[in-house]
mmCIF file of N, CA and C in Angstrom:
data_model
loop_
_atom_site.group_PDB
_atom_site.id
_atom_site.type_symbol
_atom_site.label_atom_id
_atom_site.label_comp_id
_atom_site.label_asym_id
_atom_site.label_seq_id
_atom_site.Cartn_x
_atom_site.Cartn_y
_atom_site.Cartn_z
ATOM 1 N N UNK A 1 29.288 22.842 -8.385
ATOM 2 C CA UNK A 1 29.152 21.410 -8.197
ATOM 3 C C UNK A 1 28.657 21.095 -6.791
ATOM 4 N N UNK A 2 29.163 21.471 -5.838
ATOM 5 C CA UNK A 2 29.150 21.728 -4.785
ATOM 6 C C UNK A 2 27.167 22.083 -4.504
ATOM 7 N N UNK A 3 26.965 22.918 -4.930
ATOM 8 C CA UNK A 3 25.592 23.191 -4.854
ATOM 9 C C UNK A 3 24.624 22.122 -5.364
ATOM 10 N N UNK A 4 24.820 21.835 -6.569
ATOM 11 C CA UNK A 4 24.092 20.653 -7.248
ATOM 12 C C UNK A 4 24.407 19.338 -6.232
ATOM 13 N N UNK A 5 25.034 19.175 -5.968
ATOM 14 C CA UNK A 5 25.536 18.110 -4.838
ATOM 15 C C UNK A 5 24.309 18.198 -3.759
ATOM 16 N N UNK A 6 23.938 18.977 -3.130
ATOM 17 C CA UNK A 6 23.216 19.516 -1.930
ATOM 18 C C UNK A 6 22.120 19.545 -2.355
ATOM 19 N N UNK A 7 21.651 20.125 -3.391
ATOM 20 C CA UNK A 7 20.190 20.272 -3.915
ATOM 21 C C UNK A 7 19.568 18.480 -4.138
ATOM 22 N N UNK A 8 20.763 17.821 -5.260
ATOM 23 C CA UNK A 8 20.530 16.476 -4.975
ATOM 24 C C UNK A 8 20.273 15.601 -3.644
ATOM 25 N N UNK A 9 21.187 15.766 -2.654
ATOM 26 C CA UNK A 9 20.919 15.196 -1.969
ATOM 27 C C UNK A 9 19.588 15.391 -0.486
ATOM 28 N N UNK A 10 19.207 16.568 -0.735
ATOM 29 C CA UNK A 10 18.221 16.761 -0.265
ATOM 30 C C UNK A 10 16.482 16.537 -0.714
ATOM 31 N N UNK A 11 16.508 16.650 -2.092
ATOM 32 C CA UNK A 11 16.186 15.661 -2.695
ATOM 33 C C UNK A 11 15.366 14.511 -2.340
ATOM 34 N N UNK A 12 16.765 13.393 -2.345
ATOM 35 C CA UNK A 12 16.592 12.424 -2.460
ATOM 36 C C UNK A 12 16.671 11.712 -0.579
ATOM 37 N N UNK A 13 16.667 12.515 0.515
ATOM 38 C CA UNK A 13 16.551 12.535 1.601
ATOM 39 C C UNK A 13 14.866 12.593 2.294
ATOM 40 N N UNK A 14 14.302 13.395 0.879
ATOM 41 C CA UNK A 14 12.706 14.061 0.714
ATOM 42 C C UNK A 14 11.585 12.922 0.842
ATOM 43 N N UNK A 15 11.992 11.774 -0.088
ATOM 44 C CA UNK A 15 11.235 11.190 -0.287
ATOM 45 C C UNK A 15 10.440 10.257 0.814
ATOM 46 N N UNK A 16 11.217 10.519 1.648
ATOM 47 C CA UNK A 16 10.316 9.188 2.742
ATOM 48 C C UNK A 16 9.715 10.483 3.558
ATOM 49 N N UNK A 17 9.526 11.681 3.360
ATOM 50 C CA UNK A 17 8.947 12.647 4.440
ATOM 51 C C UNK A 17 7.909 14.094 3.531
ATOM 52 N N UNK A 18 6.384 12.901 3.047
ATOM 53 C CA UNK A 18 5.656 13.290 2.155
ATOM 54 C C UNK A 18 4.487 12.927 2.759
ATOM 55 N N UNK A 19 3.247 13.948 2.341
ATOM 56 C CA UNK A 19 2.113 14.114 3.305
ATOM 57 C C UNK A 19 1.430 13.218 2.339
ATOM 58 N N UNK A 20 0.470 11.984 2.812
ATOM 59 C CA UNK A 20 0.037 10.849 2.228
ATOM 60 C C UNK A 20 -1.279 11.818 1.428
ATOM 61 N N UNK A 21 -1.489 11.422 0.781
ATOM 62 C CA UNK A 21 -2.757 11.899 -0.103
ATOM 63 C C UNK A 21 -3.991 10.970 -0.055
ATOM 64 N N UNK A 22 -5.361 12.012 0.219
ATOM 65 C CA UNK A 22 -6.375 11.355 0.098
ATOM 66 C C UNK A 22 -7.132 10.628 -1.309
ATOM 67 N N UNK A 23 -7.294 9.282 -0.560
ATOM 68 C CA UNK A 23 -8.410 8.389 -1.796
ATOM 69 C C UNK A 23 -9.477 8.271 -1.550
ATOM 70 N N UNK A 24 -10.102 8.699 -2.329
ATOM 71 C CA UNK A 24 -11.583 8.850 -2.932
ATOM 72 C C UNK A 24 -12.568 7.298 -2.777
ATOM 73 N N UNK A 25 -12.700 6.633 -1.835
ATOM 74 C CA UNK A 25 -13.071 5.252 -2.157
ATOM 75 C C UNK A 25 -14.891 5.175 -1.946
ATOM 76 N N UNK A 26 -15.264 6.467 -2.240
ATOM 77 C CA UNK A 26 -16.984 6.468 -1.844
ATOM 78 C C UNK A 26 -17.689 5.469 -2.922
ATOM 79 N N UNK A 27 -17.265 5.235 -4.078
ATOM 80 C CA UNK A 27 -17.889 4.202 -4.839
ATOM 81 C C UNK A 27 -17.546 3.066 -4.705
ATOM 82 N N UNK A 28 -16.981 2.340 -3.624
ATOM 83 C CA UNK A 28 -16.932 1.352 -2.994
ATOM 84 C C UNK A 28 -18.127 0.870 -1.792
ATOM 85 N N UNK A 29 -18.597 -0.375 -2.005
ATOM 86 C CA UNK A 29 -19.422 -0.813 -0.611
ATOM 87 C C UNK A 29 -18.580 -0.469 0.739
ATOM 88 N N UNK A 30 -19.351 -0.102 1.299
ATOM 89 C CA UNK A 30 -19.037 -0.182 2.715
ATOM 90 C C UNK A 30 -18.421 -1.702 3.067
ATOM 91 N N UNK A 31 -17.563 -1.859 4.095
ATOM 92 C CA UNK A 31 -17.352 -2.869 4.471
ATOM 93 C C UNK A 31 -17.844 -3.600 5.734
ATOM 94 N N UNK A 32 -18.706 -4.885 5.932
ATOM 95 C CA UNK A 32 -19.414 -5.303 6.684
ATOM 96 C C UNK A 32 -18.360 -5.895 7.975
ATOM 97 N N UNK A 33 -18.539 -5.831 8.951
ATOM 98 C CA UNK A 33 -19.793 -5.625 9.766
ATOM 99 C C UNK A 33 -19.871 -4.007 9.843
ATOM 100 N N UNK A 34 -18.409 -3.254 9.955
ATOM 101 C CA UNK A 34 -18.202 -1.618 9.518
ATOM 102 C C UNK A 34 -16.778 -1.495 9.424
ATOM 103 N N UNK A 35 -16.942 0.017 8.840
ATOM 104 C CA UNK A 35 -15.433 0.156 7.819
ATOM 105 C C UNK A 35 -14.041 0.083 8.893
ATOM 106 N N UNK A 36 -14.585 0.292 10.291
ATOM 107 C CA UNK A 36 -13.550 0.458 11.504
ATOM 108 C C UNK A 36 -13.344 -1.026 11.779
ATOM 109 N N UNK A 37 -13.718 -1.869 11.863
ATOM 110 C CA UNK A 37 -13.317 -3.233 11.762
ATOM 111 C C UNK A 37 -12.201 -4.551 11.162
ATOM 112 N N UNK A 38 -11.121 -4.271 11.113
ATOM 113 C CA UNK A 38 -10.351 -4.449 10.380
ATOM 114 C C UNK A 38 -10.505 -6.241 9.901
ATOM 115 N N UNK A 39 -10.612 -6.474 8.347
ATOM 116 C CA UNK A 39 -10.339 -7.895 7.812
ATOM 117 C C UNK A 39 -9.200 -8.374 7.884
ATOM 118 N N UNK A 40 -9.245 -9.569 7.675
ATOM 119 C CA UNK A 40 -7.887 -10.330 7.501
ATOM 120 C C UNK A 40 -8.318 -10.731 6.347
ATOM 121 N N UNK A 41 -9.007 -10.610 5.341
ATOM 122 C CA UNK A 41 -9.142 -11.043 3.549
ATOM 123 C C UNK A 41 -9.942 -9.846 3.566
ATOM 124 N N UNK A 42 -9.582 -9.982 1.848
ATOM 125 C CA UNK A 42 -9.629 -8.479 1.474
ATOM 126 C C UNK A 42 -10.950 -8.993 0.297
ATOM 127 N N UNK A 43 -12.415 -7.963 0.983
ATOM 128 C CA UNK A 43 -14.011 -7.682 0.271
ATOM 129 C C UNK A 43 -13.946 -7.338 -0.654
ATOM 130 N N UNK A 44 -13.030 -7.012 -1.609
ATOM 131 C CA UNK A 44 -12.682 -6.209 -3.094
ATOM 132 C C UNK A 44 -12.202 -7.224 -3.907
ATOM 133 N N UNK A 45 -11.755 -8.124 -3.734
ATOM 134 C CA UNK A 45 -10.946 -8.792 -4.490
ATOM 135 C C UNK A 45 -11.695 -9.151 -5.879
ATOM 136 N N UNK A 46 -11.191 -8.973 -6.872
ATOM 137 C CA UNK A 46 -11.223 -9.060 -8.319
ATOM 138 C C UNK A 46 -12.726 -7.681 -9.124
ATOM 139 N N UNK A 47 -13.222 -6.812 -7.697
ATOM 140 C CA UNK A 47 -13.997 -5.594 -8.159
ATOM 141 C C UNK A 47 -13.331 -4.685 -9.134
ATOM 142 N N UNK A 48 -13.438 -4.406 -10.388
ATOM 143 C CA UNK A 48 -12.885 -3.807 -11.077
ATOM 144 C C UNK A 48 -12.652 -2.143 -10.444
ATOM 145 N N UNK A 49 -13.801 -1.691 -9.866
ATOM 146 C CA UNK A 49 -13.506 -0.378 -9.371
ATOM 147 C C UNK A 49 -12.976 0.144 -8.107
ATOM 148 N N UNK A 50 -12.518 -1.316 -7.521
ATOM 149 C CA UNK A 50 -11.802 -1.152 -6.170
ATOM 150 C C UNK A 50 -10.408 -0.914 -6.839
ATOM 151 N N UNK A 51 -10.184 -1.799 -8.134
ATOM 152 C CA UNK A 51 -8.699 -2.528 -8.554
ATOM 153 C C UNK A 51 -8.000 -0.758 -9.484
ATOM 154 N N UNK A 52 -9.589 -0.218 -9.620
ATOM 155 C CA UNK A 52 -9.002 1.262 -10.518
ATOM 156 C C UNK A 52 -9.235 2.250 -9.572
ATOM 157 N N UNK A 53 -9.608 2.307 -8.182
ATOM 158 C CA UNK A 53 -9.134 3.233 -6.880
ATOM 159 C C UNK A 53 -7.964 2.846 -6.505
ATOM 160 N N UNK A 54 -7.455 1.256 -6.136
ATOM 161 C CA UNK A 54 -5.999 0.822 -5.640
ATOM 162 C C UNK A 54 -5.492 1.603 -6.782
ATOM 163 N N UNK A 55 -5.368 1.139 -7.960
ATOM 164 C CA UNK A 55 -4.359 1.613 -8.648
ATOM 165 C C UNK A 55 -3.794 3.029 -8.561
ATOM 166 N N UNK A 56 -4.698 3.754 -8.536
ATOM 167 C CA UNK A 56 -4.584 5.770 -8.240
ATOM 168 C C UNK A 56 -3.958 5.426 -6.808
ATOM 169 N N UNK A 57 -4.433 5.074 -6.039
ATOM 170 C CA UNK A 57 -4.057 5.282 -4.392
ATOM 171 C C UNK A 57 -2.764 4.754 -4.633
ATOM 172 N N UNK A 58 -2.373 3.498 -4.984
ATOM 173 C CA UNK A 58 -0.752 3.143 -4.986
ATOM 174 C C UNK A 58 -0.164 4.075 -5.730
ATOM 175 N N UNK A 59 0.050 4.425 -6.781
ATOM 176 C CA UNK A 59 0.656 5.578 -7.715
ATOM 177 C C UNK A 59 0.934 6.449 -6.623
ATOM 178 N N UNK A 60 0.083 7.252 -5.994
ATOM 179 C CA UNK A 60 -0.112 8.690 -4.959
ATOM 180 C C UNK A 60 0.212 8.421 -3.801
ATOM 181 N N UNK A 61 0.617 7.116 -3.028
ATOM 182 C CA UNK A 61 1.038 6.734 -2.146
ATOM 183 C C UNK A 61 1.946 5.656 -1.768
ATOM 184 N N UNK A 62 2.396 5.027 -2.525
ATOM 185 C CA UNK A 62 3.073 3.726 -2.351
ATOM 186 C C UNK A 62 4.068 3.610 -3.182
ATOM 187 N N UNK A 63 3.965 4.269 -4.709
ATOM 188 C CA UNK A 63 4.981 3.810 -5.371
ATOM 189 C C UNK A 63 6.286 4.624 -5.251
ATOM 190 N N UNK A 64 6.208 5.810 -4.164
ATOM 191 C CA UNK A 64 7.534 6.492 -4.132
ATOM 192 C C UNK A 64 8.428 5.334 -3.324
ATOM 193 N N UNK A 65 8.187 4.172 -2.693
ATOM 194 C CA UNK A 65 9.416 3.439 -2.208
ATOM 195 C C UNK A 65 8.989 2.229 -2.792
ATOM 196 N N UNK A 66 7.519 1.885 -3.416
ATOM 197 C CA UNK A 66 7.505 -0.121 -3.782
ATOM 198 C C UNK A 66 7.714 -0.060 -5.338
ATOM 199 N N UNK A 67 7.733 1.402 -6.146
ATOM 200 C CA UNK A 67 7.901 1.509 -7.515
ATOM 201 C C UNK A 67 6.806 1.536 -8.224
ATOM 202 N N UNK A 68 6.844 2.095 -8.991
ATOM 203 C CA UNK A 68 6.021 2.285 -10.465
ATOM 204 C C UNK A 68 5.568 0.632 -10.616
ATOM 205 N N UNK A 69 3.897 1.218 -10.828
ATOM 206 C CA UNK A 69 3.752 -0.504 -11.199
ATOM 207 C C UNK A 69 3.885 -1.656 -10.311
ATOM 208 N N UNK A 70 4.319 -1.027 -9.233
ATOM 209 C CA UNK A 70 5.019 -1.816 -7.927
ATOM 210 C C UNK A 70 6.123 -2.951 -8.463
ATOM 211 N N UNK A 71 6.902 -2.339 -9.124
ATOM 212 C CA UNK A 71 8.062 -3.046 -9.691
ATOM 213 C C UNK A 71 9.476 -2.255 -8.844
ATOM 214 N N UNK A 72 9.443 -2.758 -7.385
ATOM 215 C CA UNK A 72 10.689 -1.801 -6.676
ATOM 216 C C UNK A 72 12.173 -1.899 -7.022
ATOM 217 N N UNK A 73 12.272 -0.973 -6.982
ATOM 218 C CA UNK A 73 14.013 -0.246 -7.360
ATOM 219 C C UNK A 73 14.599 -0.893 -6.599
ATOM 220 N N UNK A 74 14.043 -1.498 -4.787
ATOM 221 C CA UNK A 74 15.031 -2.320 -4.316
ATOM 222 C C UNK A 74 14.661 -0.973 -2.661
ATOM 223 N N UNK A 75 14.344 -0.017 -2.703
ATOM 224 C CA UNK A 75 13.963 1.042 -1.284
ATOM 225 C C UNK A 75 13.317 -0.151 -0.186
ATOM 226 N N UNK A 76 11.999 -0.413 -1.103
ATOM 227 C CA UNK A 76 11.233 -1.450 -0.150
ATOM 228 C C UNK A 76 11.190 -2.905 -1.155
ATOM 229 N N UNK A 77 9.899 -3.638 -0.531
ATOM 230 C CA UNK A 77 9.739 -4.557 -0.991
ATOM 231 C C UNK A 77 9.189 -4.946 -2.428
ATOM 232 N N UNK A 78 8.726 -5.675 -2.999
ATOM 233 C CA UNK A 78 8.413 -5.896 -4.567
ATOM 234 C C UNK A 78 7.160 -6.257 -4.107
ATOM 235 N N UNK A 79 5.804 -5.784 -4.096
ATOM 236 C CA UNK A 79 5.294 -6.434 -4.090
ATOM 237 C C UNK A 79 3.983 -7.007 -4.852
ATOM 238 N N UNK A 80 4.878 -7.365 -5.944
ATOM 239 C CA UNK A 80 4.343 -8.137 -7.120
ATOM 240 C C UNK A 80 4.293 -9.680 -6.478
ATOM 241 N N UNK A 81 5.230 -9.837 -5.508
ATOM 242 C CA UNK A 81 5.715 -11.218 -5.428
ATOM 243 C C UNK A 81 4.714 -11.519 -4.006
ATOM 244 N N UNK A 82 3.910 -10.600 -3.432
ATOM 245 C CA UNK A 82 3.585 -11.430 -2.178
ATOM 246 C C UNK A 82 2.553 -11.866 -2.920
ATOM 247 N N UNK A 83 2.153 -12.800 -1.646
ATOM 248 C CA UNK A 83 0.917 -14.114 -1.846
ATOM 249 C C UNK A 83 -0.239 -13.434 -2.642
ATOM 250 N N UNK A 84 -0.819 -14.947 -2.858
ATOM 251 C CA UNK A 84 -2.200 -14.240 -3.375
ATOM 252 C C UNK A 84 -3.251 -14.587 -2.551
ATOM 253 N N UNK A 85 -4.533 -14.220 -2.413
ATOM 254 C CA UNK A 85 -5.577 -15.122 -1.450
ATOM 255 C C UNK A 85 -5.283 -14.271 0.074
ATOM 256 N N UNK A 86 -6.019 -15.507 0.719
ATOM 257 C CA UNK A 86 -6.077 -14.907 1.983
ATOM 258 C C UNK A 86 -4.445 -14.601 2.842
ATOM 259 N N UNK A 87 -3.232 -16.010 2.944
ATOM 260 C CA UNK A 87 -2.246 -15.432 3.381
ATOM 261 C C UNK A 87 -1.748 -14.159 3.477
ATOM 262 N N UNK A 88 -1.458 -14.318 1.801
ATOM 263 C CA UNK A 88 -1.045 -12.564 1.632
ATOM 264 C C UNK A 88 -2.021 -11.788 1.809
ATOM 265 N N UNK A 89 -2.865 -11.382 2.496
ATOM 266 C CA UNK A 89 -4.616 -10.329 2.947
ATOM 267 C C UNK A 89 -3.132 -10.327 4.004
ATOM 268 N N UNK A 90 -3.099 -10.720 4.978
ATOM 269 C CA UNK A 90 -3.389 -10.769 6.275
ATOM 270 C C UNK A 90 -1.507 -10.129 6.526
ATOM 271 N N UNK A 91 -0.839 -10.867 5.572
ATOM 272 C CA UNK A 91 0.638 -10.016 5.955
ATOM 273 C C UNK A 91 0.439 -8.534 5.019
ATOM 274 N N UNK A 92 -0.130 -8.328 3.999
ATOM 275 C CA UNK A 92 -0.761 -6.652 3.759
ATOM 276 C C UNK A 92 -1.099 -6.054 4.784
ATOM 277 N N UNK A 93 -2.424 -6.733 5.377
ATOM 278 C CA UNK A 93 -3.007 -5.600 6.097
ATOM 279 C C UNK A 93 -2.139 -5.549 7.197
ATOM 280 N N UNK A 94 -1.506 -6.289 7.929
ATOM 281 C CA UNK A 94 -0.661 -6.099 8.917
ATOM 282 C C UNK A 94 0.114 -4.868 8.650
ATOM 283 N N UNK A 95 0.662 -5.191 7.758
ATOM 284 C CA UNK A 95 2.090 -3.930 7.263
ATOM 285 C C UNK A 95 1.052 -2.489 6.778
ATOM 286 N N UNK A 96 0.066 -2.322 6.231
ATOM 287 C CA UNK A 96 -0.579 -1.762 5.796
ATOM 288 C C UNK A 96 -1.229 -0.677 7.040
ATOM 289 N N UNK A 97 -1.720 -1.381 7.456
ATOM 290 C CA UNK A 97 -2.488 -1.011 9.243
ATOM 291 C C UNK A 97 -1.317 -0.554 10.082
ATOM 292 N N UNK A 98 -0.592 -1.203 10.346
ATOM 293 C CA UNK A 98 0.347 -0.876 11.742
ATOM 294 C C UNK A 98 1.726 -0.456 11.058
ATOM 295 N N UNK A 99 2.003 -0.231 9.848
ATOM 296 C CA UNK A 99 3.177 -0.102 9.318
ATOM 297 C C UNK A 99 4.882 -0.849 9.634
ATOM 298 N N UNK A 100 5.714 -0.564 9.767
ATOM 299 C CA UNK A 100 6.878 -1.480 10.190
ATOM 300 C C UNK A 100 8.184 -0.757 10.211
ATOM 301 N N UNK A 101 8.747 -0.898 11.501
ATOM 302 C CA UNK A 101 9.503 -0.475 12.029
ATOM 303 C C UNK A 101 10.887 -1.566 13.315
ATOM 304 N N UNK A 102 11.759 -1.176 12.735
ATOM 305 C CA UNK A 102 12.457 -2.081 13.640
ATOM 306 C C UNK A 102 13.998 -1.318 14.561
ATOM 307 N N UNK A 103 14.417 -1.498 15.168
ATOM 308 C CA UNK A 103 15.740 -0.473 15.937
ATOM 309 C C UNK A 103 14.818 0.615 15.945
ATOM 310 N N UNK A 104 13.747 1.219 16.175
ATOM 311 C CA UNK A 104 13.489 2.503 16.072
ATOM 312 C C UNK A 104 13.661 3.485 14.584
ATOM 313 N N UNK A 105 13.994 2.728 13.700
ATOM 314 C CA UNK A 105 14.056 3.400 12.383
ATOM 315 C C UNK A 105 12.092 2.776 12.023
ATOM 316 N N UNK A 106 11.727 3.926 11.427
ATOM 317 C CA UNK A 106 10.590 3.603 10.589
ATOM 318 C C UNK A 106 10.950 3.189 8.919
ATOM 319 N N UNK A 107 10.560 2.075 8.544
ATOM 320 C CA UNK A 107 10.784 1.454 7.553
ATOM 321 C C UNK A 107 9.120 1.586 6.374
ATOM 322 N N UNK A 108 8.285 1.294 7.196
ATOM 323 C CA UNK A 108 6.617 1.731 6.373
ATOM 324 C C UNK A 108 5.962 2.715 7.609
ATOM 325 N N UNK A 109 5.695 3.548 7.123
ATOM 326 C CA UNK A 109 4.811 4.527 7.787
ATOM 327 C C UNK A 109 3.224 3.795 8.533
ATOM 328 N N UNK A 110 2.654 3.722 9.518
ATOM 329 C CA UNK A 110 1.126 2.743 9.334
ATOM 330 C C UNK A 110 0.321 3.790 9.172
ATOM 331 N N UNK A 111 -0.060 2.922 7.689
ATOM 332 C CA UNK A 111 -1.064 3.888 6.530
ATOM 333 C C UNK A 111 -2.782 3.449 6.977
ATOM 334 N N UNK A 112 -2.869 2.482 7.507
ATOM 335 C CA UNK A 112 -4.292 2.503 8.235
ATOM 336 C C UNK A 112 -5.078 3.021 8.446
ATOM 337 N N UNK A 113 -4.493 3.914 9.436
ATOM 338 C CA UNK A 113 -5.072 5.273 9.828
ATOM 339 C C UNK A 113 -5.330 6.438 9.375
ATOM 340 N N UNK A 114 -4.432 6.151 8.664
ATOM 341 C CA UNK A 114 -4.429 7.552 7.819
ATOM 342 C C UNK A 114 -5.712 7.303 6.256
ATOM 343 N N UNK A 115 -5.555 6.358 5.431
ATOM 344 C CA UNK A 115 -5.788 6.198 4.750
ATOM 345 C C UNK A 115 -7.113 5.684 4.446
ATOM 346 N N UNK A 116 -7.592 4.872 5.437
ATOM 347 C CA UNK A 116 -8.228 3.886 5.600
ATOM 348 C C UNK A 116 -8.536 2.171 5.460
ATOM 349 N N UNK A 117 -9.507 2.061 5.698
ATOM 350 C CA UNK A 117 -9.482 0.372 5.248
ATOM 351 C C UNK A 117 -9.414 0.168 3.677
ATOM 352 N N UNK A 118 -10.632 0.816 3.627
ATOM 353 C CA UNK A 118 -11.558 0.470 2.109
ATOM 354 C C UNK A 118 -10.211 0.790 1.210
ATOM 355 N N UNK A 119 -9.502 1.583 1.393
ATOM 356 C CA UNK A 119 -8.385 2.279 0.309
ATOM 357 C C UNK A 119 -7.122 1.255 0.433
ATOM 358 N N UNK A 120 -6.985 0.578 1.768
ATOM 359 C CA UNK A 120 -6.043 -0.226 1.862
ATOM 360 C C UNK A 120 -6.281 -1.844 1.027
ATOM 361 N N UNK A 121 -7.412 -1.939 0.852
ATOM 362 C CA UNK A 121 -8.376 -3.677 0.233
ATOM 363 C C UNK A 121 -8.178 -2.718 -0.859
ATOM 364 N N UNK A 122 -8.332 -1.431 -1.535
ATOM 365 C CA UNK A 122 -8.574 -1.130 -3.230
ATOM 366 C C UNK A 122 -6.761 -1.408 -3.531
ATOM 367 N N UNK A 123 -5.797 -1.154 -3.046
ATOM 368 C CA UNK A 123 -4.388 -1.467 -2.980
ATOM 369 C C UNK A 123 -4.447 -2.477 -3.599
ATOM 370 N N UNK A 124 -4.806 -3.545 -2.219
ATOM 371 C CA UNK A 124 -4.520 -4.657 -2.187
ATOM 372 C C UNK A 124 -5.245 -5.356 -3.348
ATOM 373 N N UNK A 125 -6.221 -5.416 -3.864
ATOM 374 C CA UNK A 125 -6.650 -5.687 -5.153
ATOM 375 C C UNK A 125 -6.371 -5.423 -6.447
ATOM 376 N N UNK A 126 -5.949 -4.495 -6.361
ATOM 377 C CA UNK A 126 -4.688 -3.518 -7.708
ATOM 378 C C UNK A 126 -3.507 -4.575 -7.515
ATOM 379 N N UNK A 127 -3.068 -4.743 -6.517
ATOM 380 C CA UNK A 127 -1.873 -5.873 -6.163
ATOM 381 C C UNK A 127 -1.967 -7.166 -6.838
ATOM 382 N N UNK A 128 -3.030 -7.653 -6.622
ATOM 383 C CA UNK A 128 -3.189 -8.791 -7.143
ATOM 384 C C UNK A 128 -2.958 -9.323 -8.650
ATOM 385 N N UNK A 129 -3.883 -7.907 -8.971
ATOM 386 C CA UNK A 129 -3.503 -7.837 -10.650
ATOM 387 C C UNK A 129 -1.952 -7.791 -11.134
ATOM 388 N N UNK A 130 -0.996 -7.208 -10.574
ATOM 389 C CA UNK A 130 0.628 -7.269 -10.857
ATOM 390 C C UNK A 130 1.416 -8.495 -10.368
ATOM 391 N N UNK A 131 0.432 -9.358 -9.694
ATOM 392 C CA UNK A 131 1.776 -10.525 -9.008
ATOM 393 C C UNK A 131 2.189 -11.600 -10.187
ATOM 394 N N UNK A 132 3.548 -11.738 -9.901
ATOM 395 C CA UNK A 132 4.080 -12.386 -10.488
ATOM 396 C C UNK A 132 5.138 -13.419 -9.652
ATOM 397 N N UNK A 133 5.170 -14.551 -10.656
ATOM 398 C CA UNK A 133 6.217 -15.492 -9.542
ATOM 399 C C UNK A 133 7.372 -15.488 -9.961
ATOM 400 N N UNK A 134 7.391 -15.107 -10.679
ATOM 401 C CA UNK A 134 9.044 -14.921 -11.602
ATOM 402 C C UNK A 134 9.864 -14.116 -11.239
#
């Protein structure tokens, strides 16, 4: 018991300390003026093939703490429920870009960098498609 105890809880200690995986976003436009430039509204919005790169990229990166579907268990946030439009662009890319952290605990990793823009707007457009106000 004792063992199963340990195996579990290491586990489940695992999950926030996972090497982000690369997205594929070359069949996406470039983003104007260039891809290092960061938006505050997101150039993808309602592109079907940005909305079926977000979707793979959230699955492979996001849904181990915002959930399947981005329907969260309650780890992080839900975010079915943030804004739609430009507001919510701009509190995404914030959290998205610079990640979030408070007391020195890291709470979102900043996936920005790592990930990129273009992959962070294919997210955020996959997002759009799940919000709900309910």
């Amino acid at each position: 018991m004792a063992v199963a105890t340990i195996g579990i809880s290491s586990q489940l200690l695992a999950h926030g300390n996972v090497t982000p995986q690369p997205v594929d976003t070359s069949a996406l436009p470039d983003i104007q003026p260039d891809n290092d430039t960061w938006l505050t509204h997101n150039p993808y919005r309602g592109n079907a093939k940005a909305i079926e790169i977000g979707e793979s990229a959230f699955a492979q990166n996001c849904a181990r703490c915002h959930g399947l579907g981005a329907i969260s268990g309650g780890i992080a946030p839900d975010l079915r429920y943030l804004e739609l439009g430009d507001s919510g662009d701009e509190w995404f890319v914030q959290r998205y870009h610079h990640g979030s952290s408070h007391d020195g605990k890291v709470y979102m990793p900043p996936m920005g960098e790592i990930l990129g823009q273009k992959a962070g707007w294919a997210i955020r457009a996959w997002l759009e498609t799940k919000h709900t106000d309910e």
